[in-house]
Amino acid sequence: MGEVIVITSGKGGVGKTTSVANLGVGLALLGKKVALIDADIGLRNLDVVMGLENRIVYDLVDVVEGRCRSKQALIRDKRYDTLFLLPAAQTRDKNAVTPEQMKVLCSELKEEFDFVLVDCPAGIEQGFRNAIAGADRALIVTTPEVSAVRDADRIIGLLEAAELGDPRLIINRLRPDMVKRGDMMDIEDILEILAIDLIGVIPDDERIIISTNRGEPVVTSENGAMSGQAYRNIVRRVVGEDVPFLELHKNSSIFNKLKKMMGLGG
Amino acid sequence: MNLRALLNALVGKQDSKDIAKERLRLVLVHDRASVSPEFLDKIKEELIRVISTYMEIDEENTQINMHRTDGTAVLEANLAIKAIRRTV
Ligand SMILES: Nc1ncnc2c1ncn2[C@@H]1O[C@H](COP(=O)(O)OP(=O)(O)O)[C@@H](O)[C@H]1O
Ligand SMILES: [Mg+2]
């Protein structure tokens, strides 16, 4: 029996879809059988991030409305044998699916797959309720900005109310240089405010954009992209390994040494 | 306080991240305090259940409110007592 994980955030544009693609590919690289569901109906995106946009025949709404079986709608990613995508419908709206239907679909897919990752739309309306309906646990994505953290807080409350407890946090687009000069909230600041557990930190990295241009998630990159490594670490934490957190800003500068000597380390 | 914060304090400047954090804290106090009536009803029910061990509460005349003053939120409970039980 597999596990359904929803990736959500409240705010749009913080990296949900990017994270679903990377975690999906990462889990498949570990040999897990993975299905990705794009629950962002009307704003289909996961297909292009995965580079699978030319292979869509059926979509999520076709499945829940019974026009095809889920097996027929799931696109196999030829690069990673055990990875499948269920694309969102592009021409329908989020009310085309109900939470009940999502529950049924998720429990069906769980029988077959080790992991089912659900890419949640932005917002807290029906699309959000659909996306979390069949989930066993949640990952919340935020960026180190006031509005994104605020929305994450709201989502944490809604997940609690839906009895989807113990969500874990992905902090995306962290810029160590800005943190260092005091112009960006640090990991500890955000964790202190949201009071949930961290599952990983992804640096702001142009290689995410470059790899997304190609339709190849950065998690596969072997050129030492920090963001790729960060996603690989999250993948291992998702499967239950205890992986130490990446040092995004190494304490090596003269300034830091001086601080340490003066006992002012912060 | 780290060295940067110390220097900032000397020149009377504040890091933008500290401003962000402070603003977030305030806005979240407000966000979290604007809770639904159902949520308050649930708290009320539980409060009464706990306190009923010690005293009999008049549910009709019991009110629970959450309100904000600057920077903090206050949960206010007015529980009307019908009778106090003998201590067990
Ligand atoms: N760590 C990162 N570094 C640089 N760009 C990023 C990073 N994470 C996401 N992006 C970019 O930000 C944009 C929004 O990401 P996306 O995953 O679509 O967000 P969401 O699904 O939450 O709306 C995309 O263009 C993506 O390439
Ligand atoms: Mg998205």
PDB file of N, CA and C in Angstrom, chain A residues 146 149-150 153 180-185 189 192-193 255 259 264, chain B residues 1-4 15-17 20-21 23-25 27-28 31-32:
ATOM      1  N   VAL A 146       7.417  37.499   3.335  1.00  0.00           N
ATOM      2  CA  VAL A 146       6.305  37.685   4.262  1.00  0.00           C
ATOM      3  C   VAL A 146       5.015  37.063   3.723  1.00  0.00           C
ATOM      4  N   VAL A 149       5.080  33.123   3.576  1.00  0.00           N
ATOM      5  CA  VAL A 149       5.053  32.497   4.904  1.00  0.00           C
ATOM      6  C   VAL A 149       3.687  32.676   5.548  1.00  0.00           C
ATOM      7  N   ARG A 150       3.108  33.832   5.338  1.00  0.00           N
ATOM      8  CA  ARG A 150       1.768  34.079   5.863  1.00  0.00           C
ATOM      9  C   ARG A 150       0.763  33.077   5.288  1.00  0.00           C
ATOM     10  N   ASP A 153       1.158  29.675   6.714  1.00  0.00           N
ATOM     11  CA  ASP A 153       0.556  29.583   8.048  1.00  0.00           C
ATOM     12  C   ASP A 153      -0.937  29.278   7.952  1.00  0.00           C
ATOM     13  N   LYS A 180      22.831  36.345   4.598  1.00  0.00           N
ATOM     14  CA  LYS A 180      24.061  36.766   5.254  1.00  0.00           C
ATOM     15  C   LYS A 180      24.079  38.264   5.533  1.00  0.00           C
ATOM     16  N   ARG A 181      23.526  39.039   4.602  1.00  0.00           N
ATOM     17  CA  ARG A 181      23.563  40.469   4.874  1.00  0.00           C
ATOM     18  C   ARG A 181      22.286  40.967   5.553  1.00  0.00           C
ATOM     19  N   GLY A 182      21.489  40.034   6.020  1.00  0.00           N
ATOM     20  CA  GLY A 182      20.322  40.418   6.811  1.00  0.00           C
ATOM     21  C   GLY A 182      19.142  40.897   6.001  1.00  0.00           C
ATOM     22  N   ASP A 183      19.140  40.552   4.708  1.00  0.00           N
ATOM     23  CA  ASP A 183      18.040  41.000   3.863  1.00  0.00           C
ATOM     24  C   ASP A 183      17.091  39.879   3.468  1.00  0.00           C
ATOM     25  N   MET A 184      17.244  38.729   4.103  1.00  0.00           N
ATOM     26  CA  MET A 184      16.268  37.657   3.855  1.00  0.00           C
ATOM     27  C   MET A 184      16.104  36.849   5.128  1.00  0.00           C
ATOM     28  N   MET A 185      14.869  36.480   5.424  1.00  0.00           N
ATOM     29  CA  MET A 185      14.634  35.656   6.612  1.00  0.00           C
ATOM     30  C   MET A 185      15.374  34.339   6.458  1.00  0.00           C
ATOM     31  N   ASP A 189      14.332  31.588  11.324  1.00  0.00           N
ATOM     32  CA  ASP A 189      13.268  32.589  11.464  1.00  0.00           C
ATOM     33  C   ASP A 189      11.925  31.992  11.042  1.00  0.00           C
ATOM     34  N   GLU A 192      10.680  29.148  13.301  1.00  0.00           N
ATOM     35  CA  GLU A 192      10.207  29.690  14.576  1.00  0.00           C
ATOM     36  C   GLU A 192       8.772  30.216  14.419  1.00  0.00           C
ATOM     37  N   ILE A 193       8.521  30.869  13.302  1.00  0.00           N
ATOM     38  CA  ILE A 193       7.203  31.452  13.075  1.00  0.00           C
ATOM     39  C   ILE A 193       6.150  30.382  12.766  1.00  0.00           C
ATOM     40  N   PHE A 255      34.866  37.206   8.409  1.00  0.00           N
ATOM     41  CA  PHE A 255      33.849  37.852   9.233  1.00  0.00           C
ATOM     42  C   PHE A 255      33.274  36.878  10.270  1.00  0.00           C
ATOM     43  N   LYS A 259      33.662  36.718  14.277  1.00  0.00           N
ATOM     44  CA  LYS A 259      32.483  36.658  15.126  1.00  0.00           C
ATOM     45  C   LYS A 259      32.630  35.556  16.172  1.00  0.00           C
ATOM     46  N   LEU A 264      30.414  36.040  19.292  1.00  0.00           N
ATOM     47  CA  LEU A 264      29.174  36.686  18.859  1.00  0.00           C
ATOM     48  C   LEU A 264      28.423  35.854  17.819  1.00  0.00           C
TER      49      LEU A 264
ATOM     50  N   MET B   1      22.526  38.525  20.336  1.00  0.00           N
ATOM     51  CA  MET B   1      22.682  39.525  19.264  1.00  0.00           C
ATOM     52  C   MET B   1      23.989  39.271  18.513  1.00  0.00           C
ATOM     53  N   ASN B   2      23.939  39.239  17.206  1.00  0.00           N
ATOM     54  CA  ASN B   2      25.179  39.020  16.473  1.00  0.00           C
ATOM     55  C   ASN B   2      25.835  40.356  16.135  1.00  0.00           C
ATOM     56  N   LEU B   3      27.008  40.243  15.528  1.00  0.00           N
ATOM     57  CA  LEU B   3      27.802  41.443  15.286  1.00  0.00           C
ATOM     58  C   LEU B   3      27.058  42.431  14.396  1.00  0.00           C
ATOM     59  N   ARG B   4      26.387  41.881  13.373  1.00  0.00           N
ATOM     60  CA  ARG B   4      25.682  42.764  12.457  1.00  0.00           C
ATOM     61  C   ARG B   4      24.568  43.529  13.174  1.00  0.00           C
ATOM     62  N   ASP B  15      17.911  45.448  10.156  1.00  0.00           N
ATOM     63  CA  ASP B  15      17.934  44.572   8.980  1.00  0.00           C
ATOM     64  C   ASP B  15      16.528  44.409   8.418  1.00  0.00           C
ATOM     65  N   SER B  16      16.445  44.343   7.077  1.00  0.00           N
ATOM     66  CA  SER B  16      15.108  44.207   6.485  1.00  0.00           C
ATOM     67  C   SER B  16      14.473  42.876   6.867  1.00  0.00           C
ATOM     68  N   LYS B  17      15.298  41.874   7.137  1.00  0.00           N
ATOM     69  CA  LYS B  17      14.707  40.582   7.505  1.00  0.00           C
ATOM     70  C   LYS B  17      14.070  40.645   8.896  1.00  0.00           C
ATOM     71  N   ALA B  20      10.781  42.217   8.356  1.00  0.00           N
ATOM     72  CA  ALA B  20       9.881  41.213   7.773  1.00  0.00           C
ATOM     73  C   ALA B  20       9.341  40.283   8.854  1.00  0.00           C
ATOM     74  N   LYS B  21      10.229  39.850   9.717  1.00  0.00           N
ATOM     75  CA  LYS B  21       9.847  38.891  10.746  1.00  0.00           C
ATOM     76  C   LYS B  21       8.843  39.514  11.718  1.00  0.00           C
ATOM     77  N   ARG B  23       6.840  42.049  11.135  1.00  0.00           N
ATOM     78  CA  ARG B  23       5.555  42.266  10.456  1.00  0.00           C
ATOM     79  C   ARG B  23       4.782  40.962  10.344  1.00  0.00           C
ATOM     80  N   LEU B  24       5.503  39.895  10.020  1.00  0.00           N
ATOM     81  CA  LEU B  24       4.859  38.586   9.912  1.00  0.00           C
ATOM     82  C   LEU B  24       4.217  38.194  11.233  1.00  0.00           C
ATOM     83  N   ARG B  25       4.986  38.395  12.300  1.00  0.00           N
ATOM     84  CA  ARG B  25       4.498  38.011  13.617  1.00  0.00           C
ATOM     85  C   ARG B  25       3.175  38.716  13.921  1.00  0.00           C
ATOM     86  N   VAL B  27       1.048  40.155  11.761  1.00  0.00           N
ATOM     87  CA  VAL B  27      -0.048  39.806  10.851  1.00  0.00           C
ATOM     88  C   VAL B  27      -0.589  38.411  11.177  1.00  0.00           C
ATOM     89  N   LEU B  28       0.286  37.535  11.644  1.00  0.00           N
ATOM     90  CA  LEU B  28      -0.175  36.183  11.975  1.00  0.00           C
ATOM     91  C   LEU B  28      -1.001  36.150  13.253  1.00  0.00           C
ATOM     92  N   ASP B  31      -4.260  37.041  11.838  1.00  0.00           N
ATOM     93  CA  ASP B  31      -4.814  35.942  11.033  1.00  0.00           C
ATOM     94  C   ASP B  31      -5.310  34.806  11.924  1.00  0.00           C
ATOM     95  N   ARG B  32      -4.468  34.455  12.878  1.00  0.00           N
ATOM     96  CA  ARG B  32      -4.806  33.290  13.699  1.00  0.00           C
ATOM     97  C   ARG B  32      -5.954  33.600  14.643  1.00  0.00           C
TER      98      ARG B  32
END
